[in-house]
XYZ file of C-alpha atoms in Angstrom:
96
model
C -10.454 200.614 87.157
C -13.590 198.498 88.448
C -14.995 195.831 86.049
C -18.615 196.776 84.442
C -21.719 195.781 86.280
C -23.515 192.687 84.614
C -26.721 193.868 82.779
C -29.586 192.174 84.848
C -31.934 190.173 82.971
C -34.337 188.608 85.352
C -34.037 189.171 89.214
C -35.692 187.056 91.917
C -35.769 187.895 95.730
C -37.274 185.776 98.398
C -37.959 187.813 101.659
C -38.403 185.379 103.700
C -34.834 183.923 103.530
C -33.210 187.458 102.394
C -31.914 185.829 98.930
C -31.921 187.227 95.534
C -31.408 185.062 92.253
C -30.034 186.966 89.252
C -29.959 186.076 85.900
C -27.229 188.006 84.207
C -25.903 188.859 80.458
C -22.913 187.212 79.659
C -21.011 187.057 76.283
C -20.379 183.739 76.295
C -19.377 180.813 78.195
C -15.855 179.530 77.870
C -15.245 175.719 78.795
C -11.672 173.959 78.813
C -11.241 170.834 75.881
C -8.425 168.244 76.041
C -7.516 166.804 72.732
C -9.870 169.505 71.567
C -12.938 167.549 72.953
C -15.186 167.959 76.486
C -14.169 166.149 79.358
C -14.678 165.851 83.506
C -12.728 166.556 85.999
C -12.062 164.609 89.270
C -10.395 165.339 92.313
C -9.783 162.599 95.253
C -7.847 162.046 98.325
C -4.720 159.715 97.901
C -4.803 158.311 101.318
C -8.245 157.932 101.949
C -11.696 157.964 100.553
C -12.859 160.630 102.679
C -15.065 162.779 101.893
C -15.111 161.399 98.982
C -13.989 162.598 94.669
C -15.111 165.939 94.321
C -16.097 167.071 90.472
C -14.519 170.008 89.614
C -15.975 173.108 86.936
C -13.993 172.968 83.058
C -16.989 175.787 82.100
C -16.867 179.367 83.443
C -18.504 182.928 82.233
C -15.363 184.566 83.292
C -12.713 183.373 80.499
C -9.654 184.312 82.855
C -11.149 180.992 85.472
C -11.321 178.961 81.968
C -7.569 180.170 81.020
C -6.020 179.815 84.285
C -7.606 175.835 84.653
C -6.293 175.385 80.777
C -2.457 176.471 82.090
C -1.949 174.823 85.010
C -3.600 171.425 83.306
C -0.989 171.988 80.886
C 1.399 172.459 83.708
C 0.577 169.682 85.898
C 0.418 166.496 82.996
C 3.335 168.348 81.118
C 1.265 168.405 77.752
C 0.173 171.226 75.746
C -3.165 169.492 74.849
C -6.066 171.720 77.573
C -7.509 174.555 75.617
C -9.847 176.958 76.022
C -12.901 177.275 73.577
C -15.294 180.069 73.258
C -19.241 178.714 73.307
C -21.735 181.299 71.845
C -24.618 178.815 70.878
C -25.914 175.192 70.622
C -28.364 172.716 70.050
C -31.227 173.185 72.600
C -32.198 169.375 74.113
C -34.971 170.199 75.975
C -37.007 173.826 77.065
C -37.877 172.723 80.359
């Protein structure tokens, strides 16, 4: 069984570079919390500094990437303290 297809709320397509921009519905976004608050997530090279820490994504609008992240988190540092929250609204900071 296929998933559904997004509803499309806004659509942009440039013609001279052949891409298209979609804005689509989503139900929510879900992020990953440790000790039930926001945090960032780093990734770096133990041997060298090249290319550099890379940041790595604790939101998603798929909950199975948010899940996934949460389990092996709680895998990896042996802790049962990554959870997944569900974020339907917020305080808007600025409209621009």
């Amino acid at each position: 069984m296929s998933r559904p297809k997004p509803k499309v709320k806004l659509e942009y397509i440039n013609n001279t570079r052949y891409k298209c921009e979609q804005v689509l519905d989503a139900e929510a976004i879900w992020a990953v919390f440790y000790q039930n608050k926001p945090f960032n997530l780093k990734s770096s090279n133990n041997l060298t500094n090249y290319p550099g820490p890379k940041y790595k994504k604790t939101s998603f609008s798929n909950p199975g990437h948010a899940f996934s992240l949460a389990k092996r988190l709680n895998k990896i540092f042996k802790t049962s303290d990554f959870s997944v929250y569900k974020l339907t609204d917020g305080e808007c900071i600025d409209k621009e």
